Amino acid sequence: RDAARQVATGKATTAEAETTARARFASGYGMTASVSSADNFATATLSAPYARLVLAGSGIASALIGDRTLTASVTMLMEQDDEN
């Protein structure tokens, strides 16, 4: 959410927001981050292998649920500059 908001308000470029999100979530869970903007919307997406996030441990979880990815995405409308 923070990454999409930074881009939507003009406080960061998509590259800057993506770098910040990657650094924030680089905790060893295999998390990936991407930030993009198109058609007046900013979108931030985080993904991670589901088995790396569950408490049962990656070996057991992988055997039970298979090779799945958990993804969360937030899209925000680009805000207009009030000065124009």
PDB file with SEQRES, HELIX, SHEET and CRYST1 records, atoms N, CA, C and O in Angstrom:
SEQRES   1 A   84  ARG ASP ALA ALA ARG GLN VAL ALA THR GLY LYS ALA THR          
SEQRES   2 A   84  THR ALA GLU ALA GLU THR THR ALA ARG ALA ARG PHE ALA          
SEQRES   3 A   84  SER GLY TYR GLY MET THR ALA SER VAL SER SER ALA ASP          
SEQRES   4 A   84  ASN PHE ALA THR ALA THR LEU SER ALA PRO TYR ALA ARG          
SEQRES   5 A   84  LEU VAL LEU ALA GLY SER GLY ILE ALA SER ALA LEU ILE          
SEQRES   6 A   84  GLY ASP ARG THR LEU THR ALA SER VAL THR MET LEU MET          
SEQRES   7 A   84  GLU GLN ASP ASP GLU ASN                                      
HELIX    1 AA1 ASP A    2  ALA A    8  1                                   7    
HELIX    2 AA2 THR A   14  ARG A   24  1                                  11    
HELIX    3 AA3 TYR A   50  LEU A   53  1                                   4    
HELIX    4 AA4 SER A   58  ILE A   65  1                                   8    
SHEET    1 AA1 3 THR A  32  ALA A  38  0                                        
SHEET    2 AA1 3 PHE A  41  PRO A  49 -1                                        
SHEET    3 AA1 3 THR A  69  LEU A  77 -1                                        
CRYST1    1.000    1.000    1.000  90.00  90.00  90.00 P 1           1          
ATOM      1  N   ARG A   1       0.815  -1.173   0.000  1.00  0.00           N  
ATOM      2  CA  ARG A   1       0.000   0.000   0.000  1.00  0.00           C  
ATOM      3  C   ARG A   1       0.865   1.245   0.000  1.00  0.00           C  
ATOM      4  O   ARG A   1       0.596   2.187  -0.745  1.00  0.00           O  
ATOM      5  N   ASP A   2       1.896   1.261   0.823  1.00  0.00           N  
ATOM      6  CA  ASP A   2       2.760   2.436   0.894  1.00  0.00           C  
ATOM      7  C   ASP A   2       3.417   2.739  -0.446  1.00  0.00           C  
ATOM      8  O   ASP A   2       3.523   3.901  -0.840  1.00  0.00           O  
ATOM      9  N   ALA A   3       3.858   1.704  -1.145  1.00  0.00           N  
ATOM     10  CA  ALA A   3       4.531   1.907  -2.430  1.00  0.00           C  
ATOM     11  C   ALA A   3       3.575   2.501  -3.457  1.00  0.00           C  
ATOM     12  O   ALA A   3       3.939   3.437  -4.169  1.00  0.00           O  
ATOM     13  N   ALA A   4       2.366   1.972  -3.540  1.00  0.00           N  
ATOM     14  CA  ALA A   4       1.379   2.513  -4.473  1.00  0.00           C  
ATOM     15  C   ALA A   4       1.031   3.948  -4.098  1.00  0.00           C  
ATOM     16  O   ALA A   4       0.872   4.796  -4.976  1.00  0.00           O  
ATOM     17  N   ARG A   5       0.913   4.222  -2.828  1.00  0.00           N  
ATOM     18  CA  ARG A   5       0.571   5.572  -2.363  1.00  0.00           C  
ATOM     19  C   ARG A   5       1.673   6.570  -2.701  1.00  0.00           C  
ATOM     20  O   ARG A   5       1.387   7.695  -3.111  1.00  0.00           O  
ATOM     21  N   GLN A   6       2.932   6.165  -2.531  1.00  0.00           N  
ATOM     22  CA  GLN A   6       4.051   7.050  -2.865  1.00  0.00           C  
ATOM     23  C   GLN A   6       4.002   7.464  -4.329  1.00  0.00           C  
ATOM     24  O   GLN A   6       4.226   8.629  -4.657  1.00  0.00           O  
ATOM     25  N   VAL A   7       3.712   6.521  -5.199  1.00  0.00           N  
ATOM     26  CA  VAL A   7       3.642   6.820  -6.628  1.00  0.00           C  
ATOM     27  C   VAL A   7       2.395   7.644  -6.944  1.00  0.00           C  
ATOM     28  O   VAL A   7       2.463   8.601  -7.715  1.00  0.00           O  
ATOM     29  N   ALA A   8       1.269   7.282  -6.357  1.00  0.00           N  
ATOM     30  CA  ALA A   8       0.008   7.976  -6.629  1.00  0.00           C  
ATOM     31  C   ALA A   8       0.046   9.445  -6.210  1.00  0.00           C  
ATOM     32  O   ALA A   8      -0.622  10.286  -6.812  1.00  0.00           O  
ATOM     33  N   THR A   9       0.826   9.746  -5.184  1.00  0.00           N  
ATOM     34  CA  THR A   9       0.915  11.130  -4.713  1.00  0.00           C  
ATOM     35  C   THR A   9       2.103  11.880  -5.305  1.00  0.00           C  
ATOM     36  O   THR A   9       2.298  13.060  -5.016  1.00  0.00           O  
ATOM     37  N   GLY A  10       2.901  11.200  -6.134  1.00  0.00           N  
ATOM     38  CA  GLY A  10       4.039  11.844  -6.775  1.00  0.00           C  
ATOM     39  C   GLY A  10       5.260  11.975  -5.894  1.00  0.00           C  
ATOM     40  O   GLY A  10       6.188  12.710  -6.233  1.00  0.00           O  
ATOM     41  N   LYS A  11       5.282  11.278  -4.769  1.00  0.00           N  
ATOM     42  CA  LYS A  11       6.413  11.360  -3.847  1.00  0.00           C  
ATOM     43  C   LYS A  11       7.556  10.430  -4.221  1.00  0.00           C  
ATOM     44  O   LYS A  11       8.659  10.547  -3.686  1.00  0.00           O  
ATOM     45  N   ALA A  12       7.294   9.497  -5.148  1.00  0.00           N  
ATOM     46  CA  ALA A  12       8.336   8.561  -5.601  1.00  0.00           C  
ATOM     47  C   ALA A  12       8.002   8.088  -7.007  1.00  0.00           C  
ATOM     48  O   ALA A  12       6.839   8.049  -7.409  1.00  0.00           O  
ATOM     49  N   THR A  13       9.040   7.732  -7.739  1.00  0.00           N  
ATOM     50  CA  THR A  13       8.830   7.101  -9.037  1.00  0.00           C  
ATOM     51  C   THR A  13       8.500   5.637  -8.797  1.00  0.00           C  
ATOM     52  O   THR A  13       8.647   5.142  -7.679  1.00  0.00           O  
ATOM     53  N   THR A  14       8.056   4.944  -9.831  1.00  0.00           N  
ATOM     54  CA  THR A  14       7.774   3.514  -9.655  1.00  0.00           C  
ATOM     55  C   THR A  14       9.044   2.765  -9.269  1.00  0.00           C  
ATOM     56  O   THR A  14       8.996   1.851  -8.446  1.00  0.00           O  
ATOM     57  N   ALA A  15      10.173   3.139  -9.852  1.00  0.00           N  
ATOM     58  CA  ALA A  15      11.437   2.462  -9.532  1.00  0.00           C  
ATOM     59  C   ALA A  15      11.830   2.691  -8.078  1.00  0.00           C  
ATOM     60  O   ALA A  15      12.258   1.758  -7.399  1.00  0.00           O  
ATOM     61  N   GLU A  16      11.688   3.921  -7.595  1.00  0.00           N  
ATOM     62  CA  GLU A  16      12.022   4.225  -6.195  1.00  0.00           C  
ATOM     63  C   GLU A  16      11.107   3.475  -5.233  1.00  0.00           C  
ATOM     64  O   GLU A  16      11.573   2.908  -4.244  1.00  0.00           O  
ATOM     65  N   ALA A  17       9.816   3.473  -5.518  1.00  0.00           N  
ATOM     66  CA  ALA A  17       8.858   2.787  -4.642  1.00  0.00           C  
ATOM     67  C   ALA A  17       9.099   1.280  -4.639  1.00  0.00           C  
ATOM     68  O   ALA A  17       8.981   0.632  -3.599  1.00  0.00           O  
ATOM     69  N   GLU A  18       9.436   0.725  -5.798  1.00  0.00           N  
ATOM     70  CA  GLU A  18       9.715  -0.712  -5.883  1.00  0.00           C  
ATOM     71  C   GLU A  18      10.965  -1.067  -5.088  1.00  0.00           C  
ATOM     72  O   GLU A  18      10.982  -2.077  -4.384  1.00  0.00           O  
ATOM     73  N   THR A  19      11.995  -0.260  -5.189  1.00  0.00           N  
ATOM     74  CA  THR A  19      13.230  -0.503  -4.432  1.00  0.00           C  
ATOM     75  C   THR A  19      12.955  -0.466  -2.926  1.00  0.00           C  
ATOM     76  O   THR A  19      13.470  -1.300  -2.181  1.00  0.00           O  
ATOM     77  N   THR A  20      12.150   0.491  -2.482  1.00  0.00           N  
ATOM     78  CA  THR A  20      11.796   0.599  -1.066  1.00  0.00           C  
ATOM     79  C   THR A  20      10.995  -0.620  -0.607  1.00  0.00           C  
ATOM     80  O   THR A  20      11.259  -1.170   0.463  1.00  0.00           O  
ATOM     81  N   ALA A  21      10.027  -1.039  -1.404  1.00  0.00           N  
ATOM     82  CA  ALA A  21       9.213  -2.207  -1.040  1.00  0.00           C  
ATOM     83  C   ALA A  21      10.065  -3.470  -0.982  1.00  0.00           C  
ATOM     84  O   ALA A  21       9.906  -4.281  -0.070  1.00  0.00           O  
ATOM     85  N   ARG A  22      10.964  -3.644  -1.941  1.00  0.00           N  
ATOM     86  CA  ARG A  22      11.836  -4.826  -1.929  1.00  0.00           C  
ATOM     87  C   ARG A  22      12.726  -4.845  -0.697  1.00  0.00           C  
ATOM     88  O   ARG A  22      12.910  -5.890  -0.075  1.00  0.00           O  
ATOM     89  N   ALA A  23      13.272  -3.697  -0.348  1.00  0.00           N  
ATOM     90  CA  ALA A  23      14.142  -3.626   0.833  1.00  0.00           C  
ATOM     91  C   ALA A  23      13.350  -3.901   2.109  1.00  0.00           C  
ATOM     92  O   ALA A  23      13.846  -4.560   3.023  1.00  0.00           O  
ATOM     93  N   ARG A  24      12.143  -3.403   2.167  1.00  0.00           N  
ATOM     94  CA  ARG A  24      11.313  -3.574   3.363  1.00  0.00           C  
ATOM     95  C   ARG A  24      10.920  -5.029   3.595  1.00  0.00           C  
ATOM     96  O   ARG A  24      10.825  -5.474   4.739  1.00  0.00           O  
ATOM     97  N   PHE A  25      10.693  -5.762   2.519  1.00  0.00           N  
ATOM     98  CA  PHE A  25      10.206  -7.130   2.648  1.00  0.00           C  
ATOM     99  C   PHE A  25      11.246  -8.192   2.293  1.00  0.00           C  
ATOM    100  O   PHE A  25      10.895  -9.352   2.075  1.00  0.00           O  
ATOM    101  N   ALA A  26      12.509  -7.810   2.234  1.00  0.00           N  
ATOM    102  CA  ALA A  26      13.572  -8.766   1.939  1.00  0.00           C  
ATOM    103  C   ALA A  26      13.958  -9.513   3.208  1.00  0.00           C  
ATOM    104  O   ALA A  26      15.079  -9.383   3.700  1.00  0.00           O  
ATOM    105  N   SER A  27      13.027 -10.291   3.730  1.00  0.00           N  
ATOM    106  CA  SER A  27      13.237 -10.942   5.027  1.00  0.00           C  
ATOM    107  C   SER A  27      13.516 -12.437   4.922  1.00  0.00           C  
ATOM    108  O   SER A  27      13.441 -13.147   5.925  1.00  0.00           O  
ATOM    109  N   GLY A  28      13.829 -12.918   3.749  1.00  0.00           N  
ATOM    110  CA  GLY A  28      14.136 -14.324   3.613  1.00  0.00           C  
ATOM    111  C   GLY A  28      12.943 -15.207   3.293  1.00  0.00           C  
ATOM    112  O   GLY A  28      13.068 -16.432   3.302  1.00  0.00           O  
ATOM    113  N   TYR A  29      11.796 -14.621   3.013  1.00  0.00           N  
ATOM    114  CA  TYR A  29      10.611 -15.398   2.678  1.00  0.00           C  
ATOM    115  C   TYR A  29      10.441 -15.580   1.173  1.00  0.00           C  
ATOM    116  O   TYR A  29       9.428 -16.117   0.726  1.00  0.00           O  
ATOM    117  N   GLY A  30      11.403 -15.148   0.406  1.00  0.00           N  
ATOM    118  CA  GLY A  30      11.293 -15.253  -1.037  1.00  0.00           C  
ATOM    119  C   GLY A  30      10.328 -14.235  -1.623  1.00  0.00           C  
ATOM    120  O   GLY A  30       9.789 -14.443  -2.710  1.00  0.00           O  
ATOM    121  N   MET A  31      10.108 -13.144  -0.913  1.00  0.00           N  
ATOM    122  CA  MET A  31       9.160 -12.110  -1.313  1.00  0.00           C  
ATOM    123  C   MET A  31       9.684 -11.340  -2.518  1.00  0.00           C  
ATOM    124  O   MET A  31      10.861 -10.985  -2.574  1.00  0.00           O  
ATOM    125  N   THR A  32       8.805 -11.085  -3.478  1.00  0.00           N  
ATOM    126  CA  THR A  32       9.133 -10.219  -4.601  1.00  0.00           C  
ATOM    127  C   THR A  32       8.181  -9.036  -4.585  1.00  0.00           C  
ATOM    128  O   THR A  32       7.061  -9.142  -4.085  1.00  0.00           O  
ATOM    129  N   ALA A  33       8.618  -7.918  -5.126  1.00  0.00           N  
ATOM    130  CA  ALA A  33       7.800  -6.714  -5.168  1.00  0.00           C  
ATOM    131  C   ALA A  33       7.889  -6.094  -6.547  1.00  0.00           C  
ATOM    132  O   ALA A  33       8.944  -6.101  -7.181  1.00  0.00           O  
ATOM    133  N   SER A  34       6.771  -5.559  -7.003  1.00  0.00           N  
ATOM    134  CA  SER A  34       6.771  -4.800  -8.248  1.00  0.00           C  
ATOM    135  C   SER A  34       5.814  -3.625  -8.100  1.00  0.00           C  
ATOM    136  O   SER A  34       4.780  -3.726  -7.440  1.00  0.00           O  
ATOM    137  N   VAL A  35       6.175  -2.518  -8.720  1.00  0.00           N  
ATOM    138  CA  VAL A  35       5.351  -1.316  -8.697  1.00  0.00           C  
ATOM    139  C   VAL A  35       5.261  -0.795 -10.122  1.00  0.00           C  
ATOM    140  O   VAL A  35       6.269  -0.689 -10.821  1.00  0.00           O  
ATOM    141  N   SER A  36       4.052  -0.473 -10.543  1.00  0.00           N  
ATOM    142  CA  SER A  36       3.861   0.030 -11.902  1.00  0.00           C  
ATOM    143  C   SER A  36       2.803   1.116 -11.913  1.00  0.00           C  
ATOM    144  O   SER A  36       2.039   1.268 -10.959  1.00  0.00           O  
ATOM    145  N   SER A  37       2.767   1.868 -12.998  1.00  0.00           N  
ATOM    146  CA  SER A  37       1.695   2.852 -13.160  1.00  0.00           C  
ATOM    147  C   SER A  37       1.242   2.821 -14.612  1.00  0.00           C  
ATOM    148  O   SER A  37       2.055   2.717 -15.531  1.00  0.00           O  
ATOM    149  N   ALA A  38      -0.065   2.915 -14.802  1.00  0.00           N  
ATOM    150  CA  ALA A  38      -0.656   2.929 -16.134  1.00  0.00           C  
ATOM    151  C   ALA A  38      -2.078   3.458 -16.033  1.00  0.00           C  
ATOM    152  O   ALA A  38      -2.774   3.217 -15.047  1.00  0.00           O  
ATOM    153  N   ASP A  39      -2.500   4.178 -17.055  1.00  0.00           N  
ATOM    154  CA  ASP A  39      -3.881   4.660 -17.137  1.00  0.00           C  
ATOM    155  C   ASP A  39      -4.331   5.391 -15.877  1.00  0.00           C  
ATOM    156  O   ASP A  39      -5.462   5.224 -15.420  1.00  0.00           O  
ATOM    157  N   ASN A  40      -3.421   6.213 -15.314  1.00  0.00           N  
ATOM    158  CA  ASN A  40      -3.731   7.040 -14.152  1.00  0.00           C  
ATOM    159  C   ASN A  40      -3.920   6.242 -12.852  1.00  0.00           C  
ATOM    160  O   ASN A  40      -4.577   6.711 -11.922  1.00  0.00           O  
ATOM    161  N   PHE A  41      -3.343   5.044 -12.796  1.00  0.00           N  
ATOM    162  CA  PHE A  41      -3.374   4.221 -11.588  1.00  0.00           C  
ATOM    163  C   PHE A  41      -1.958   3.767 -11.239  1.00  0.00           C  
ATOM    164  O   PHE A  41      -1.139   3.533 -12.128  1.00  0.00           O  
ATOM    165  N   ALA A  42      -1.672   3.644  -9.944  1.00  0.00           N  
ATOM    166  CA  ALA A  42      -0.407   3.085  -9.452  1.00  0.00           C  
ATOM    167  C   ALA A  42      -0.723   1.767  -8.756  1.00  0.00           C  
ATOM    168  O   ALA A  42      -1.641   1.693  -7.939  1.00  0.00           O  
ATOM    169  N   THR A  43       0.040   0.728  -9.081  1.00  0.00           N  
ATOM    170  CA  THR A  43      -0.198  -0.602  -8.517  1.00  0.00           C  
ATOM    171  C   THR A  43       1.082  -1.149  -7.898  1.00  0.00           C  
ATOM    172  O   THR A  43       2.144  -1.130  -8.519  1.00  0.00           O  
ATOM    173  N   ALA A  44       0.966  -1.631  -6.674  1.00  0.00           N  
ATOM    174  CA  ALA A  44       2.072  -2.307  -5.985  1.00  0.00           C  
ATOM    175  C   ALA A  44       1.647  -3.749  -5.733  1.00  0.00           C  
ATOM    176  O   ALA A  44       0.538  -4.002  -5.263  1.00  0.00           O  
ATOM    177  N   THR A  45       2.529  -4.688  -6.046  1.00  0.00           N  
ATOM    178  CA  THR A  45       2.226  -6.104  -5.887  1.00  0.00           C  
ATOM    179  C   THR A  45       3.359  -6.796  -5.135  1.00  0.00           C  
ATOM    180  O   THR A  45       4.531  -6.628  -5.472  1.00  0.00           O  
ATOM    181  N   LEU A  46       3.004  -7.571  -4.122  1.00  0.00           N  
ATOM    182  CA  LEU A  46       3.962  -8.393  -3.380  1.00  0.00           C  
ATOM    183  C   LEU A  46       3.578  -9.856  -3.577  1.00  0.00           C  
ATOM    184  O   LEU A  46       2.396 -10.199  -3.553  1.00  0.00           O  
ATOM    185  N   SER A  47       4.567 -10.710  -3.770  1.00  0.00           N  
ATOM    186  CA  SER A  47       4.335 -12.151  -3.937  1.00  0.00           C  
ATOM    187  C   SER A  47       5.380 -12.933  -3.160  1.00  0.00           C  
ATOM    188  O   SER A  47       6.516 -12.491  -2.990  1.00  0.00           O  
ATOM    189  N   ALA A  48       4.969 -14.108  -2.693  1.00  0.00           N  
ATOM    190  CA  ALA A  48       5.891 -15.003  -1.987  1.00  0.00           C  
ATOM    191  C   ALA A  48       5.384 -16.426  -2.115  1.00  0.00           C  
ATOM    192  O   ALA A  48       4.178 -16.655  -2.203  1.00  0.00           O  
ATOM    193  N   PRO A  49       6.310 -17.390  -2.127  1.00  0.00           N  
ATOM    194  CA  PRO A  49       5.883 -18.789  -2.114  1.00  0.00           C  
ATOM    195  C   PRO A  49       5.095 -19.070  -0.837  1.00  0.00           C  
ATOM    196  O   PRO A  49       5.580 -18.811   0.264  1.00  0.00           O  
ATOM    197  N   TYR A  50       3.891 -19.594  -0.981  1.00  0.00           N  
ATOM    198  CA  TYR A  50       3.015 -19.843   0.168  1.00  0.00           C  
ATOM    199  C   TYR A  50       3.694 -20.725   1.219  1.00  0.00           C  
ATOM    200  O   TYR A  50       3.566 -20.482   2.419  1.00  0.00           O  
ATOM    201  N   ALA A  51       4.400 -21.726   0.768  1.00  0.00           N  
ATOM    202  CA  ALA A  51       5.037 -22.665   1.686  1.00  0.00           C  
ATOM    203  C   ALA A  51       6.087 -22.003   2.572  1.00  0.00           C  
ATOM    204  O   ALA A  51       6.380 -22.510   3.655  1.00  0.00           O  
ATOM    205  N   ARG A  52       6.658 -20.881   2.135  1.00  0.00           N  
ATOM    206  CA  ARG A  52       7.661 -20.182   2.938  1.00  0.00           C  
ATOM    207  C   ARG A  52       7.026 -19.290   3.999  1.00  0.00           C  
ATOM    208  O   ARG A  52       7.716 -18.802   4.893  1.00  0.00           O  
ATOM    209  N   LEU A  53       5.708 -19.074   3.904  1.00  0.00           N  
ATOM    210  CA  LEU A  53       5.024 -18.178   4.833  1.00  0.00           C  
ATOM    211  C   LEU A  53       4.277 -18.894   5.951  1.00  0.00           C  
ATOM    212  O   LEU A  53       3.974 -18.280   6.974  1.00  0.00           O  
ATOM    213  N   VAL A  54       3.976 -20.165   5.780  1.00  0.00           N  
ATOM    214  CA  VAL A  54       3.190 -20.881   6.783  1.00  0.00           C  
ATOM    215  C   VAL A  54       4.078 -21.375   7.917  1.00  0.00           C  
ATOM    216  O   VAL A  54       5.277 -21.582   7.735  1.00  0.00           O  
ATOM    217  N   LEU A  55       3.477 -21.561   9.087  1.00  0.00           N  
ATOM    218  CA  LEU A  55       4.238 -21.942  10.273  1.00  0.00           C  
ATOM    219  C   LEU A  55       4.688 -23.395  10.270  1.00  0.00           C  
ATOM    220  O   LEU A  55       5.620 -23.751  10.992  1.00  0.00           O  
ATOM    221  N   ALA A  56       4.053 -24.231   9.480  1.00  0.00           N  
ATOM    222  CA  ALA A  56       4.368 -25.657   9.500  1.00  0.00           C  
ATOM    223  C   ALA A  56       5.746 -25.969   8.934  1.00  0.00           C  
ATOM    224  O   ALA A  56       6.240 -27.082   9.114  1.00  0.00           O  
ATOM    225  N   GLY A  57       6.369 -25.033   8.264  1.00  0.00           N  
ATOM    226  CA  GLY A  57       7.670 -25.285   7.663  1.00  0.00           C  
ATOM    227  C   GLY A  57       7.513 -25.595   6.193  1.00  0.00           C  
ATOM    228  O   GLY A  57       6.510 -26.174   5.776  1.00  0.00           O  
ATOM    229  N   SER A  58       8.492 -25.216   5.415  1.00  0.00           N  
ATOM    230  CA  SER A  58       8.353 -25.304   3.969  1.00  0.00           C  
ATOM    231  C   SER A  58       8.235 -26.734   3.455  1.00  0.00           C  
ATOM    232  O   SER A  58       7.530 -26.961   2.472  1.00  0.00           O  
ATOM    233  N   GLY A  59       8.886 -27.694   4.071  1.00  0.00           N  
ATOM    234  CA  GLY A  59       8.804 -29.076   3.603  1.00  0.00           C  
ATOM    235  C   GLY A  59       7.412 -29.662   3.739  1.00  0.00           C  
ATOM    236  O   GLY A  59       6.874 -30.223   2.784  1.00  0.00           O  
ATOM    237  N   ILE A  60       6.835 -29.536   4.906  1.00  0.00           N  
ATOM    238  CA  ILE A  60       5.494 -30.061   5.154  1.00  0.00           C  
ATOM    239  C   ILE A  60       4.458 -29.286   4.347  1.00  0.00           C  
ATOM    240  O   ILE A  60       3.577 -29.881   3.728  1.00  0.00           O  
ATOM    241  N   ALA A  61       4.563 -27.967   4.354  1.00  0.00           N  
ATOM    242  CA  ALA A  61       3.603 -27.137   3.636  1.00  0.00           C  
ATOM    243  C   ALA A  61       3.648 -27.424   2.141  1.00  0.00           C  
ATOM    244  O   ALA A  61       2.602 -27.508   1.498  1.00  0.00           O  
ATOM    245  N   SER A  62       4.833 -27.574   1.586  1.00  0.00           N  
ATOM    246  CA  SER A  62       4.951 -27.868   0.160  1.00  0.00           C  
ATOM    247  C   SER A  62       4.292 -29.190  -0.184  1.00  0.00           C  
ATOM    248  O   SER A  62       3.648 -29.317  -1.226  1.00  0.00           O  
ATOM    249  N   ALA A  63       4.448 -30.160   0.679  1.00  0.00           N  
ATOM    250  CA  ALA A  63       3.839 -31.468   0.436  1.00  0.00           C  
ATOM    251  C   ALA A  63       2.317 -31.391   0.499  1.00  0.00           C  
ATOM    252  O   ALA A  63       1.627 -32.085  -0.247  1.00  0.00           O  
ATOM    253  N   LEU A  64       1.794 -30.552   1.385  1.00  0.00           N  
ATOM    254  CA  LEU A  64       0.348 -30.447   1.555  1.00  0.00           C  
ATOM    255  C   LEU A  64      -0.342 -29.569   0.509  1.00  0.00           C  
ATOM    256  O   LEU A  64      -1.420 -29.916   0.026  1.00  0.00           O  
ATOM    257  N   ILE A  65       0.264 -28.446   0.160  1.00  0.00           N  
ATOM    258  CA  ILE A  65      -0.415 -27.510  -0.731  1.00  0.00           C  
ATOM    259  C   ILE A  65       0.215 -27.387  -2.107  1.00  0.00           C  
ATOM    260  O   ILE A  65      -0.370 -26.769  -2.996  1.00  0.00           O  
ATOM    261  N   GLY A  66       1.373 -27.951  -2.298  1.00  0.00           N  
ATOM    262  CA  GLY A  66       2.027 -27.856  -3.596  1.00  0.00           C  
ATOM    263  C   GLY A  66       2.754 -26.534  -3.779  1.00  0.00           C  
ATOM    264  O   GLY A  66       2.966 -25.782  -2.828  1.00  0.00           O  
ATOM    265  N   ASP A  67       3.120 -26.278  -4.994  1.00  0.00           N  
ATOM    266  CA  ASP A  67       3.902 -25.088  -5.338  1.00  0.00           C  
ATOM    267  C   ASP A  67       2.952 -23.938  -5.672  1.00  0.00           C  
ATOM    268  O   ASP A  67       2.596 -23.746  -6.835  1.00  0.00           O  
ATOM    269  N   ARG A  68       2.543 -23.181  -4.664  1.00  0.00           N  
ATOM    270  CA  ARG A  68       1.594 -22.076  -4.837  1.00  0.00           C  
ATOM    271  C   ARG A  68       2.252 -20.764  -4.424  1.00  0.00           C  
ATOM    272  O   ARG A  68       3.216 -20.750  -3.658  1.00  0.00           O  
ATOM    273  N   THR A  69       1.723 -19.685  -4.935  1.00  0.00           N  
ATOM    274  CA  THR A  69       2.238 -18.361  -4.612  1.00  0.00           C  
ATOM    275  C   THR A  69       1.120 -17.517  -4.024  1.00  0.00           C  
ATOM    276  O   THR A  69       0.007 -17.492  -4.548  1.00  0.00           O  
ATOM    277  N   LEU A  70       1.423 -16.826  -2.931  1.00  0.00           N  
ATOM    278  CA  LEU A  70       0.496 -15.892  -2.321  1.00  0.00           C  
ATOM    279  C   LEU A  70       0.839 -14.500  -2.851  1.00  0.00           C  
ATOM    280  O   LEU A  70       1.985 -14.060  -2.760  1.00  0.00           O  
ATOM    281  N   THR A  71      -0.158 -13.813  -3.401  1.00  0.00           N  
ATOM    282  CA  THR A  71       0.065 -12.495  -3.993  1.00  0.00           C  
ATOM    283  C   THR A  71      -0.938 -11.497  -3.446  1.00  0.00           C  
ATOM    284  O   THR A  71      -2.127 -11.792  -3.326  1.00  0.00           O  
ATOM    285  N   ALA A  72      -0.445 -10.316  -3.116  1.00  0.00           N  
ATOM    286  CA  ALA A  72      -1.304  -9.213  -2.683  1.00  0.00           C  
ATOM    287  C   ALA A  72      -0.998  -8.011  -3.556  1.00  0.00           C  
ATOM    288  O   ALA A  72       0.161  -7.723  -3.853  1.00  0.00           O  
ATOM    289  N   SER A  73      -2.047  -7.314  -3.966  1.00  0.00           N  
ATOM    290  CA  SER A  73      -1.876  -6.177  -4.854  1.00  0.00           C  
ATOM    291  C   SER A  73      -2.782  -5.035  -4.422  1.00  0.00           C  
ATOM    292  O   SER A  73      -3.930  -5.249  -4.032  1.00  0.00           O  
ATOM    293  N   VAL A  74      -2.251  -3.819  -4.499  1.00  0.00           N  
ATOM    294  CA  VAL A  74      -3.014  -2.613  -4.166  1.00  0.00           C  
ATOM    295  C   VAL A  74      -2.905  -1.655  -5.341  1.00  0.00           C  
ATOM    296  O   VAL A  74      -1.812  -1.403  -5.848  1.00  0.00           O  
ATOM    297  N   THR A  75      -4.049  -1.119  -5.771  1.00  0.00           N  
ATOM    298  CA  THR A  75      -4.072  -0.143  -6.862  1.00  0.00           C  
ATOM    299  C   THR A  75      -4.712   1.141  -6.359  1.00  0.00           C  
ATOM    300  O   THR A  75      -5.758   1.117  -5.711  1.00  0.00           O  
ATOM    301  N   MET A  76      -4.069   2.264  -6.666  1.00  0.00           N  
ATOM    302  CA  MET A  76      -4.578   3.569  -6.231  1.00  0.00           C  
ATOM    303  C   MET A  76      -4.640   4.516  -7.419  1.00  0.00           C  
ATOM    304  O   MET A  76      -3.804   4.463  -8.321  1.00  0.00           O  
ATOM    305  N   LEU A  77      -5.634   5.370  -7.401  1.00  0.00           N  
ATOM    306  CA  LEU A  77      -5.791   6.400  -8.416  1.00  0.00           C  
ATOM    307  C   LEU A  77      -4.716   7.466  -8.216  1.00  0.00           C  
ATOM    308  O   LEU A  77      -4.475   7.907  -7.092  1.00  0.00           O  
ATOM    309  N   MET A  78      -4.074   7.875  -9.302  1.00  0.00           N  
ATOM    310  CA  MET A  78      -3.057   8.925  -9.221  1.00  0.00           C  
ATOM    311  C   MET A  78      -3.742  10.216  -8.792  1.00  0.00           C  
ATOM    312  O   MET A  78      -4.770  10.593  -9.355  1.00  0.00           O  
ATOM    313  N   GLU A  79      -3.183  10.889  -7.808  1.00  0.00           N  
ATOM    314  CA  GLU A  79      -3.768  12.121  -7.302  1.00  0.00           C  
ATOM    315  C   GLU A  79      -3.299  13.307  -8.136  1.00  0.00           C  
ATOM    316  O   GLU A  79      -2.148  13.370  -8.566  1.00  0.00           O  
ATOM    317  N   GLN A  80      -4.207  14.236  -8.352  1.00  0.00           N  
ATOM    318  CA  GLN A  80      -3.892  15.431  -9.125  1.00  0.00           C  
ATOM    319  C   GLN A  80      -3.211  16.449  -8.218  1.00  0.00           C  
ATOM    320  O   GLN A  80      -3.479  16.517  -7.019  1.00  0.00           O  
ATOM    321  N   ASP A  81      -2.340  17.225  -8.811  1.00  0.00           N  
ATOM    322  CA  ASP A  81      -1.654  18.288  -8.093  1.00  0.00           C  
ATOM    323  C   ASP A  81      -2.629  19.435  -7.878  1.00  0.00           C  
ATOM    324  O   ASP A  81      -3.181  19.955  -8.847  1.00  0.00           O  
ATOM    325  N   ASP A  82      -2.854  19.841  -6.643  1.00  0.00           N  
ATOM    326  CA  ASP A  82      -3.810  20.900  -6.309  1.00  0.00           C  
ATOM    327  C   ASP A  82      -3.374  22.282  -6.818  1.00  0.00           C  
ATOM    328  O   ASP A  82      -4.192  23.195  -6.924  1.00  0.00           O  
ATOM    329  N   GLU A  83      -2.086  22.425  -7.129  1.00  0.00           N  
ATOM    330  CA  GLU A  83      -1.582  23.716  -7.561  1.00  0.00           C  
ATOM    331  C   GLU A  83      -1.912  24.030  -9.013  1.00  0.00           C  
ATOM    332  O   GLU A  83      -1.754  25.172  -9.445  1.00  0.00           O  
ATOM    333  N   ASN A  84      -2.368  23.036  -9.776  1.00  0.00           N  
ATOM    334  CA  ASN A  84      -2.653  23.267 -11.209  1.00  0.00           C  
ATOM    335  C   ASN A  84      -4.123  23.396 -11.447  1.00  0.00           C  
ATOM    336  O   ASN A  84      -4.550  23.592 -12.585  1.00  0.00           O  
TER     337      ASN A  84                                                      
END                                                                             
